[in-house]
Coordinates of C-alpha atoms in Angstrom, one line a residue:
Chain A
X1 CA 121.8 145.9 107.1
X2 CA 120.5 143.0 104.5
X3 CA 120.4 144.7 100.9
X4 CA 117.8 141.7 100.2
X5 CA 114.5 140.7 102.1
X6 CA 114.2 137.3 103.2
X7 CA 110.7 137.1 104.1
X8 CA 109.2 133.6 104.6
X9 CA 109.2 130.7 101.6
X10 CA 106.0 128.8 101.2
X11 CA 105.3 124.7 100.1
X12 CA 104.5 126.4 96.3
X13 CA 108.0 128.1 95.8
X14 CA 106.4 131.8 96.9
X15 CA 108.0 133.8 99.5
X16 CA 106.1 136.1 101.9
X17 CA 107.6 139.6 102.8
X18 CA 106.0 141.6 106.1
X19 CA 106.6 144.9 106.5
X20 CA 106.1 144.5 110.6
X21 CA 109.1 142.2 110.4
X22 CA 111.6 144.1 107.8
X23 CA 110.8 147.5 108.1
X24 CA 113.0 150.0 106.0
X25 CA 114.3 153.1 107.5
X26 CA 113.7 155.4 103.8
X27 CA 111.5 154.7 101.0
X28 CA 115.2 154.7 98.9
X29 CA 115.9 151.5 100.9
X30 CA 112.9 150.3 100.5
X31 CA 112.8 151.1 96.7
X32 CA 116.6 149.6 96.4
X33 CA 115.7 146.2 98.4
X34 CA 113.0 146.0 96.8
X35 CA 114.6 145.8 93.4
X36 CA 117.4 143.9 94.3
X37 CA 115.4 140.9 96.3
X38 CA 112.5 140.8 93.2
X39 CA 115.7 139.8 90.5
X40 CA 117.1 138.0 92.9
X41 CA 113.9 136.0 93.5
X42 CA 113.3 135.8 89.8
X43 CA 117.1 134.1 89.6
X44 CA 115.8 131.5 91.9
X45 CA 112.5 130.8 90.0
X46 CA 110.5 131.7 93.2
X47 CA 106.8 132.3 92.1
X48 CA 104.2 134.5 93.7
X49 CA 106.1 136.9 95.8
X50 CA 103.7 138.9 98.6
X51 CA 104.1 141.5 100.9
X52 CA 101.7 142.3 103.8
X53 CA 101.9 145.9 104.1
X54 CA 100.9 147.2 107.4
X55 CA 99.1 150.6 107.2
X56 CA 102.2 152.3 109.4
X57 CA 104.2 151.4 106.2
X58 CA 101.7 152.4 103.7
X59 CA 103.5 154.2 101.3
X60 CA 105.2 151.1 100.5
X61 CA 102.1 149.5 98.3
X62 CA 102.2 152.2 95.1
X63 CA 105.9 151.8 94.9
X64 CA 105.2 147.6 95.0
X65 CA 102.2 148.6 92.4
X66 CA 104.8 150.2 90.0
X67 CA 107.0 147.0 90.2
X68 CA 103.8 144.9 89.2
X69 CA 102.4 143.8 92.6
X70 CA 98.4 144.0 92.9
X71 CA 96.3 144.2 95.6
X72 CA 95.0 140.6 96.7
X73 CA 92.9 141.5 100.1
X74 CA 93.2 143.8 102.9
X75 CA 91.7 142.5 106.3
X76 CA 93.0 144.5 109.5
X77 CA 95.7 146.4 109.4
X78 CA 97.1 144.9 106.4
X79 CA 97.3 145.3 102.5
X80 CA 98.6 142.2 101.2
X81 CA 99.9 142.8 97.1
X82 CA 100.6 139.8 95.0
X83 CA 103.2 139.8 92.2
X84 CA 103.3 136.2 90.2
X85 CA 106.8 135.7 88.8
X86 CA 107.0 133.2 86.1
X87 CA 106.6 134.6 82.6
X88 CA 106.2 131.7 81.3
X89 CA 102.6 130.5 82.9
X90 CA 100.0 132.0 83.8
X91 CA 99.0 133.2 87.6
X92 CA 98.1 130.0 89.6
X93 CA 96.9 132.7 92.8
X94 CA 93.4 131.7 93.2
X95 CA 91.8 135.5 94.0
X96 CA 90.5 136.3 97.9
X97 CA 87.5 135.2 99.4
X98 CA 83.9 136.9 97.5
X99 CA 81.4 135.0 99.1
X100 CA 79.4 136.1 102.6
X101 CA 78.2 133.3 104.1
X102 CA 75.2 133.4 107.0
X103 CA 73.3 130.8 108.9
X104 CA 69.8 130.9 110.0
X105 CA 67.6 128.5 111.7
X106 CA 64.5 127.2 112.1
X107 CA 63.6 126.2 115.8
X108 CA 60.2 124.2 115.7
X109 CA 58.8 122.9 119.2
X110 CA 59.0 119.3 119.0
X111 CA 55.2 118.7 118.5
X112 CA 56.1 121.1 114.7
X113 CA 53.2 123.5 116.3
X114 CA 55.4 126.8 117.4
X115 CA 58.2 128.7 115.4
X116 CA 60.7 131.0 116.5
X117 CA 60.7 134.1 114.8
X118 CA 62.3 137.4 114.9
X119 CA 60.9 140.7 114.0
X120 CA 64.3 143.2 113.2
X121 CA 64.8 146.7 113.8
X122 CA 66.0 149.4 111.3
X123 CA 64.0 147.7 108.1
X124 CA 61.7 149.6 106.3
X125 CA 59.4 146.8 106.7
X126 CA 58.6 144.7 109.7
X127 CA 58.9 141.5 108.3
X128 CA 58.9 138.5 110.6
X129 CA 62.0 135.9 110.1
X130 CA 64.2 133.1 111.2
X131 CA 66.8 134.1 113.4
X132 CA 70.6 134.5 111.8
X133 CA 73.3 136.4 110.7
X134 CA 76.5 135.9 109.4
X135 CA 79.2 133.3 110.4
X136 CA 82.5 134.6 111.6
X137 CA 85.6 134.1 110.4
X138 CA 86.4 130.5 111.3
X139 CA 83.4 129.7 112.8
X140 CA 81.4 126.6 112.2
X141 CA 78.1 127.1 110.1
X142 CA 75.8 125.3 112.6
X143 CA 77.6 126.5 115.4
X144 CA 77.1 130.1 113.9
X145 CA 73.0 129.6 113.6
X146 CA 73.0 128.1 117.6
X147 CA 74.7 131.2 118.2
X148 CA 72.6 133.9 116.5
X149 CA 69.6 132.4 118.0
X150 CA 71.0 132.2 121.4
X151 CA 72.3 136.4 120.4
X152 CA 68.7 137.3 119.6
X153 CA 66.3 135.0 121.4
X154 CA 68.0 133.7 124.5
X155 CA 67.2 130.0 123.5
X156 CA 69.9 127.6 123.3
X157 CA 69.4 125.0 121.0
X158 CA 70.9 121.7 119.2
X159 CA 72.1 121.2 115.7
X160 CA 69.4 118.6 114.0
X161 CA 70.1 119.1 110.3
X162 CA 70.8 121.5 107.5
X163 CA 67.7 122.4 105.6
X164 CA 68.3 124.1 102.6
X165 CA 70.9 126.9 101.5
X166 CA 70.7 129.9 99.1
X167 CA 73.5 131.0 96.6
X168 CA 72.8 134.6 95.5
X169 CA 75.2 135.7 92.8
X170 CA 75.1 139.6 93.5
X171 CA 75.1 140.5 97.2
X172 CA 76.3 143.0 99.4
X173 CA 80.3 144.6 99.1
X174 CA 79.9 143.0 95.3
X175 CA 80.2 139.4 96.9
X176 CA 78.2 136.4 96.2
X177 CA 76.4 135.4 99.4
X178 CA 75.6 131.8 100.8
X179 CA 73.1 131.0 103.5
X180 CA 72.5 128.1 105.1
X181 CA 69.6 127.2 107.0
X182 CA 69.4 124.7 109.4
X183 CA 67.0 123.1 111.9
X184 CA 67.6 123.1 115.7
X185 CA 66.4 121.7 118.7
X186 CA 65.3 124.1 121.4
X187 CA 66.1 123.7 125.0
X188 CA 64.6 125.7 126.6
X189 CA 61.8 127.9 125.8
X190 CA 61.9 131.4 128.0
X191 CA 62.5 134.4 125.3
X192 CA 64.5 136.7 126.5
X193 CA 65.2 139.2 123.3
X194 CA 69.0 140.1 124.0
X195 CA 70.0 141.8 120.9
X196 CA 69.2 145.2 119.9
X197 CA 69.0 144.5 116.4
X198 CA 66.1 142.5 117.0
X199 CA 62.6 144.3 118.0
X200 CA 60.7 141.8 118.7
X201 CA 60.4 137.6 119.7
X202 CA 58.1 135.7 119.7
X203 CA 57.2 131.7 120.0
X204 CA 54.3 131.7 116.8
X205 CA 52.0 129.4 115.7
X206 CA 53.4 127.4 112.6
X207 CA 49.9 127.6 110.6
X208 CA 49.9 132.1 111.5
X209 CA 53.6 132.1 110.3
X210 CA 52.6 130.5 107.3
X211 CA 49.7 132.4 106.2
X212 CA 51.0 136.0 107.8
X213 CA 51.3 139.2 105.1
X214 CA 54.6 140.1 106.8
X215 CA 57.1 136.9 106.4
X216 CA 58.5 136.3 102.9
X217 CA 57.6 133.1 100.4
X218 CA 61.0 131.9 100.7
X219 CA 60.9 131.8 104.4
X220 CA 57.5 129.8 104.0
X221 CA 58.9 127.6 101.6
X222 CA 61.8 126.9 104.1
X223 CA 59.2 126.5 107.3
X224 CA 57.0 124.2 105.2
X225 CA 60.4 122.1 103.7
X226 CA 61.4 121.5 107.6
X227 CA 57.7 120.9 108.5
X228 CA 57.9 117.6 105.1
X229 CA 61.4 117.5 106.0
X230 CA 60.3 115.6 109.4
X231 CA 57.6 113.3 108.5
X232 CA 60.0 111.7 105.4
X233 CA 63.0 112.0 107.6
X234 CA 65.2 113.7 104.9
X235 CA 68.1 115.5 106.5
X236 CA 71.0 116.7 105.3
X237 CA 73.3 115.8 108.1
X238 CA 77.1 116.8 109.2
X239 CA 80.1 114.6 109.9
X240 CA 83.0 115.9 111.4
X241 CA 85.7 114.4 109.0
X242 CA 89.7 115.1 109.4
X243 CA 91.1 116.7 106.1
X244 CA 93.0 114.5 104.1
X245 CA 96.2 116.7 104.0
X246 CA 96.4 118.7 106.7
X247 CA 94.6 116.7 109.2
X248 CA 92.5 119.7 110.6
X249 CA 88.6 118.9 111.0
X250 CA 86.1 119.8 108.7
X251 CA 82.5 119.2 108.5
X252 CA 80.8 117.0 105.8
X253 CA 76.9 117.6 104.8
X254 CA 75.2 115.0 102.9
X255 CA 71.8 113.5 102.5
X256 CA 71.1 111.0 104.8
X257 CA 68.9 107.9 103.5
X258 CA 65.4 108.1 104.8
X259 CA 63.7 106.0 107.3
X260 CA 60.8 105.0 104.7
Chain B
X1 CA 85.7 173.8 95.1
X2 CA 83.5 171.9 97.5
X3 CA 84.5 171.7 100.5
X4 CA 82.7 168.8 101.5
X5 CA 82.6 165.2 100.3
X6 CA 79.6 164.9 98.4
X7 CA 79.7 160.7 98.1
X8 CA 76.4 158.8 97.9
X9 CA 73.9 157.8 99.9
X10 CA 72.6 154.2 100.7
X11 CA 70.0 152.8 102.1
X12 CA 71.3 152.1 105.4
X13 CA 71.9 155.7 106.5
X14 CA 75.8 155.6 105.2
X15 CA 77.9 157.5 102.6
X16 CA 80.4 156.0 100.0
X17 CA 83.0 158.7 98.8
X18 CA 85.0 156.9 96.2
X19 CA 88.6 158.9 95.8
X20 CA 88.2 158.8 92.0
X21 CA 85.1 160.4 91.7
X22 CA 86.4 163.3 94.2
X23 CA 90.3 163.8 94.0
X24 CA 92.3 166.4 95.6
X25 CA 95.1 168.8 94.6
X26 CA 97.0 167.8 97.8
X27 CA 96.9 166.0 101.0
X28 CA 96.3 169.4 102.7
X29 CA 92.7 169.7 100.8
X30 CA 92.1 165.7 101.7
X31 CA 92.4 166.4 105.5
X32 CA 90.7 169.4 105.7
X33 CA 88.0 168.2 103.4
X34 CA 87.5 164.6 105.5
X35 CA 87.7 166.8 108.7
X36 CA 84.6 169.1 107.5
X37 CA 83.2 166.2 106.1
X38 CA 82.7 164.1 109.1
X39 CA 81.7 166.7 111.5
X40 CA 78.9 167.4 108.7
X41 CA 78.1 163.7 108.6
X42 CA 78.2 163.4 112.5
X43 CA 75.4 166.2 112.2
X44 CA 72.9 164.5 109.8
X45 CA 73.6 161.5 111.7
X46 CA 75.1 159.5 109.1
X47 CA 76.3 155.6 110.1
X48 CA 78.6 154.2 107.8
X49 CA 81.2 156.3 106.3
X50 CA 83.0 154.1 103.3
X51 CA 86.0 155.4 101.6
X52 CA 87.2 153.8 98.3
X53 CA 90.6 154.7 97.7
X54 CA 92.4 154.3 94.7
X55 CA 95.7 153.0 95.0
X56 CA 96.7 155.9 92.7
X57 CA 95.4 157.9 95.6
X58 CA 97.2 156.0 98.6
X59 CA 97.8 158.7 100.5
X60 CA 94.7 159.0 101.4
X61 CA 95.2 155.6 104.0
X62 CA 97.0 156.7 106.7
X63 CA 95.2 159.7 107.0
X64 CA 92.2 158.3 107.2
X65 CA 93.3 156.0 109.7
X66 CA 94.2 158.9 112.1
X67 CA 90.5 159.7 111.2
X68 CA 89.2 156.4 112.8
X69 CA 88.9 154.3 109.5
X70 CA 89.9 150.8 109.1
X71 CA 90.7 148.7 106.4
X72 CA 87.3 147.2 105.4
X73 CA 89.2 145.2 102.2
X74 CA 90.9 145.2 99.2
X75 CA 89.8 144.2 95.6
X76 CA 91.7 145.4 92.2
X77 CA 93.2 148.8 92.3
X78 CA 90.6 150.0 95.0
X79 CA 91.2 149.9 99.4
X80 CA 87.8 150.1 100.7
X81 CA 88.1 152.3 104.3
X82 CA 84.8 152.5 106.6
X83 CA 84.6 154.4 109.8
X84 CA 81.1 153.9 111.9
X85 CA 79.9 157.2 113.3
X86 CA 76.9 156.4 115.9
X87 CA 78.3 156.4 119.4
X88 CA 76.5 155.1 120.9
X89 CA 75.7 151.5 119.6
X90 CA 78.2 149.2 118.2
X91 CA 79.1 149.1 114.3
X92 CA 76.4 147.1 112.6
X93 CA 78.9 146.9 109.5
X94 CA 79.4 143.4 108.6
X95 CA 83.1 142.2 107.6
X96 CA 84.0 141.4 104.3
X97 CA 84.1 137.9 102.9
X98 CA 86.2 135.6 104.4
X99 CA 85.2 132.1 102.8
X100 CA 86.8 130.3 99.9
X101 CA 84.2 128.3 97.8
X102 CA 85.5 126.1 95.6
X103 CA 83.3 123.3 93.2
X104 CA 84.6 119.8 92.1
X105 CA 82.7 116.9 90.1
X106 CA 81.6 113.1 89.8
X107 CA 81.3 112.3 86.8
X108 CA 80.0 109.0 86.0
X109 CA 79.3 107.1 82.6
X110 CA 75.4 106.3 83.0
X111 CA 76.2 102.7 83.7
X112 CA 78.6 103.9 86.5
X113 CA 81.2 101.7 85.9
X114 CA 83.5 104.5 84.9
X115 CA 84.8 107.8 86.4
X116 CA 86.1 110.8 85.0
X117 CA 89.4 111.7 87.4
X118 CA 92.8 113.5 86.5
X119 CA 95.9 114.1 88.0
X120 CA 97.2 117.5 88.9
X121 CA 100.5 118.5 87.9
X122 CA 102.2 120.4 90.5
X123 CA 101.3 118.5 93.2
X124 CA 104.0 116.4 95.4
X125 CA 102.0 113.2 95.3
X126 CA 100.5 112.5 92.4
X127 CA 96.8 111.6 93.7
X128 CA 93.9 110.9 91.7
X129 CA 91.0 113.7 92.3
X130 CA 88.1 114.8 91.2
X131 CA 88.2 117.6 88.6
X132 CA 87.2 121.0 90.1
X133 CA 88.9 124.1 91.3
X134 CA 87.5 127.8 92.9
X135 CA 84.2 128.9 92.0
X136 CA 84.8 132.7 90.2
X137 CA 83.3 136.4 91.4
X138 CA 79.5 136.0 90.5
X139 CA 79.3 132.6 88.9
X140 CA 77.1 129.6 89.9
X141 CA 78.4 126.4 91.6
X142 CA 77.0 124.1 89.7
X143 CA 78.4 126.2 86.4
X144 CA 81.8 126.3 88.1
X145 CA 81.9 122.8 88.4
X146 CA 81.3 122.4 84.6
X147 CA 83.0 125.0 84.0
X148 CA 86.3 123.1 85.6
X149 CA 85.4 119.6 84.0
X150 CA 85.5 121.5 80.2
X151 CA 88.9 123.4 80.9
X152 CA 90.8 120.4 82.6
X153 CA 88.9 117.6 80.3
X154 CA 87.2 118.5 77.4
X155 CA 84.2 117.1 78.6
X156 CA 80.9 118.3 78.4
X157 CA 78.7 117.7 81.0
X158 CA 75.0 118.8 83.1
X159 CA 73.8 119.1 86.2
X160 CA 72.6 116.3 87.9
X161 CA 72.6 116.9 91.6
X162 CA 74.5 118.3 94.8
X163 CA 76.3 115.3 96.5
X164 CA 78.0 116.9 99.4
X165 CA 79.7 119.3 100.4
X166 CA 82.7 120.0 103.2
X167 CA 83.7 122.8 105.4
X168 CA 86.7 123.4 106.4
X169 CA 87.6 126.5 109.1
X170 CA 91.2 127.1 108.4
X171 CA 92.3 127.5 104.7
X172 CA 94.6 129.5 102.5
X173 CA 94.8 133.0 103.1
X174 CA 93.3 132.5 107.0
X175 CA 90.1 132.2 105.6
X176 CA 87.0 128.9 105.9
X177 CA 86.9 127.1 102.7
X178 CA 83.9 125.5 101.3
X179 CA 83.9 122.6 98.6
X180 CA 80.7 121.9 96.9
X181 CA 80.9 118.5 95.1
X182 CA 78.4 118.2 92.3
X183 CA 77.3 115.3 90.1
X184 CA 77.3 115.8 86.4
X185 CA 76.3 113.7 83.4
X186 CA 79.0 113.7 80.6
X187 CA 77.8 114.8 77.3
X188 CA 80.8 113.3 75.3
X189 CA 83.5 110.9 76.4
X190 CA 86.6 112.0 74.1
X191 CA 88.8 113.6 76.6
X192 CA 91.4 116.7 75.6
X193 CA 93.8 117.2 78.6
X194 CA 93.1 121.3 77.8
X195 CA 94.6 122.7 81.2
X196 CA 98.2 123.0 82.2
X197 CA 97.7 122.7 85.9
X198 CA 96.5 118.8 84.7
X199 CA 99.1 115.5 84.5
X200 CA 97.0 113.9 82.6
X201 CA 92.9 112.8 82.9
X202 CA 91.0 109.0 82.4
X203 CA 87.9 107.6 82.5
X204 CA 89.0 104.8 85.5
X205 CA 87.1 102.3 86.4
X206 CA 85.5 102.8 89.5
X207 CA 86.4 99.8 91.2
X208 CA 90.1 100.7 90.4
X209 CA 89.5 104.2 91.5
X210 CA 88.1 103.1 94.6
X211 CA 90.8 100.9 95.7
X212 CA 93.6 102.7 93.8
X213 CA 96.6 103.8 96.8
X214 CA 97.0 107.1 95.3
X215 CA 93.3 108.1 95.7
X216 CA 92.2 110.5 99.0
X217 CA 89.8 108.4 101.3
X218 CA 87.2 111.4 101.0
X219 CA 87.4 111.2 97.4
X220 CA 86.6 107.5 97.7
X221 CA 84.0 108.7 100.2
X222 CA 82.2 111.4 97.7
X223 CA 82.4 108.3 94.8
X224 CA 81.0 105.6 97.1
X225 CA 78.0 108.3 98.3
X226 CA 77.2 109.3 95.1
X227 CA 76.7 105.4 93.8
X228 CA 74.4 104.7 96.6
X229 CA 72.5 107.9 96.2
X230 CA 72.2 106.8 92.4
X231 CA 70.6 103.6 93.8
X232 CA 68.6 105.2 96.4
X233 CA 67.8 108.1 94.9
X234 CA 69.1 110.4 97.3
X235 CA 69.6 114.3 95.9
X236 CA 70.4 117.6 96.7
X237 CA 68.6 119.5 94.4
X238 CA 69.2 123.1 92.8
X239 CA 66.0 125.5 91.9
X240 CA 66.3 128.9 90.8
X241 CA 63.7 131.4 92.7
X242 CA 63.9 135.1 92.7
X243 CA 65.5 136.9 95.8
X244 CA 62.6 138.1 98.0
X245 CA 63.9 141.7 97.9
X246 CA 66.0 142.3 95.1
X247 CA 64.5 140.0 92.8
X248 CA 67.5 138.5 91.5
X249 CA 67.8 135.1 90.6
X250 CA 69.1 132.5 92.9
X251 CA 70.2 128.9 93.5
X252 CA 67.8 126.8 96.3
X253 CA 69.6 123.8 97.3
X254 CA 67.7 121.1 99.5
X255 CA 66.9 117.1 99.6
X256 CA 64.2 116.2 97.0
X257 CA 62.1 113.1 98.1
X258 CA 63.7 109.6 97.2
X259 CA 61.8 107.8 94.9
X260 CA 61.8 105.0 97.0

């Protein structure tokens, strides 16, 4: 049996451990390897050394916390814990992910007379809104609103533009919280209301939404944007662009120029 | 003793126990405890049950896991466990954060003949970029960008306007990664190369920049954009409205009118 973990190297001289993958049969082998691999990691100037601890192995993260590993995220089934090696700098780990992000939409008819809004269940108050929710891990943003709509309302739509988006700096799990809004295209027009967060769905007319008690000033301000948004033409539109390293797609929003 | 969990109450019907607040004399106490607890919960018809376990208290994982928890994530020294109680409709807890967001900058000498652009150290290639880097727990993009310029330049700069900003689905640590790019006016032009992760910063000329090999074609992109929104007029703008609900501040970003 290896006295030493091998785990995985990375491009940024780090080395990832897995406890699914090198599982120890006694927390004295574990503490022993342990020891052994981190000075002889530190002899070959690797930097930030991780382990993903599966929650089988458990007992493995306070014994990594008294050799100086922290906790960097735990998603699953697994506690990943960071340790950065070089004394000489200072951590380059950027921290996990603090930031929800959500998509709503606005779904105007095309003559800008009827909205789509949703009334929700369990709220103290039965505001009327746009249809949304959060994006998934991985998911597009637009893709995510044409979803939530199709979720709650049963219409499916087309991505027109990106409206406007929120940044609120104190938000739910002590996370900053992005939403996006963005305008789609409905095609077709037969509610069915499929999602049981959701009590109610209707097709209203923009000038009630506008001046009803129960819909919020920001939501207003967003209809009323879209509304001015289509007679100048401004858009913020998406381009599916390939990143410059790795090559994967990404989306692009910018202003487009308007038609004036 | 208590034998019950006291924990608090939120507004969504659930209960947060944090393992600090109520420790136990052994692991013997914890499952007996969590056992009473839950059927006690299950009566008042609690929804969320959230455990914040210290990793002093790490113990606690793997038993709650038997218990029907799962990892909902991991920040600092705390594990955040959360178990869903109602039968009989599907856990309305969203999933923790799972987006990167990072903020870089243009910045542009008011005649816009001249960019401010550095080269990192630590890198294979050593490209020309835009300076910027990930936007911190809580903080504004726009004062992230800034924020970024002043550590890797010394220069001191303003918010002019959002120029674009790219999504990408697959990032470090498995998560979607968002980069806002900002434009900012310099305050001062005496640059101090402050940050170690820099090679070394310039104000280029921007023709240079925008035919130098060793640029990424989306950085010449984002430049080339933000010179003909300069021209046309083109913005993303940032206003700071209170959140509907909480009150809190927050950023509003959407296309202003061109001035055309």
């Amino acid at each position: 049996m290896s006295t030493l973990f091998s785990g995985e190297e990375d491009i940024h001289c780090g080395v990832t451990v897995s406890s699914v993958n090198e599982p120890c049969s006694d927390m004295n082998e574990f503490t022993e390897k342990l020891k052994a691999s981190l000075s002889n990691w530190e002899q070959n100037r690797r930097r930030a050394i991780w382990f993903k601890v599966n929650i089988s192995q458990i007992q493995w993260i306070p014994v990594l916390a008294e050799h100086g590993f922290r906790i960097h995220n735990g998603v699953g089934d697994v506690i990943t814990m960071v340790r950065w090696l070089p004394k000489e700098e200072v951590s380059r780990v950027p921290i996990y992910a603090h930031t929800m992000v959500g998509a709503g939409a606005v779904v105007l008819t095309s003559d800008g007379s009827k909205l789509l809004t949703v009334r929700e269940r369990y709220r103290q108050l039965p505001y009327w809104k746009l249809p949304g929710g959060y994006v998934e891990p991985h998911e597009d943003i637009a893709e995510a609103a044409i979803r939530e709509v199709l979720e709650e309302t049963n219409i499916r739509t087309e991505f027109e533009g990106l409206v406007t988006f929120r940044h609120s700096l104190t938000a739910v799990f002590d996370c900053s919280d992005l939403y996006f809004i963005v305008s789609l295209k409905p095609l077709n027009f037969d509610i069915i209301k499929q999602n049981e967060e959701v009590e109610e769905v209707v097709w209203m007319d923009v000038s009630k939404f506008l001046n009803h008690p129960q819909v919020h000033d920001m939501n207003r301000k967003i209809v009323r944007k879209c509304l001015e948004d289509r007679k100048t033409g401004a858009k913020i539109t998406k381009e599916v662009m390939s990143h410059p390293i790795t090559g994967r797609p990404q989306a692009i929003y910018s202003v487009t120029r308007y038609p004036v």
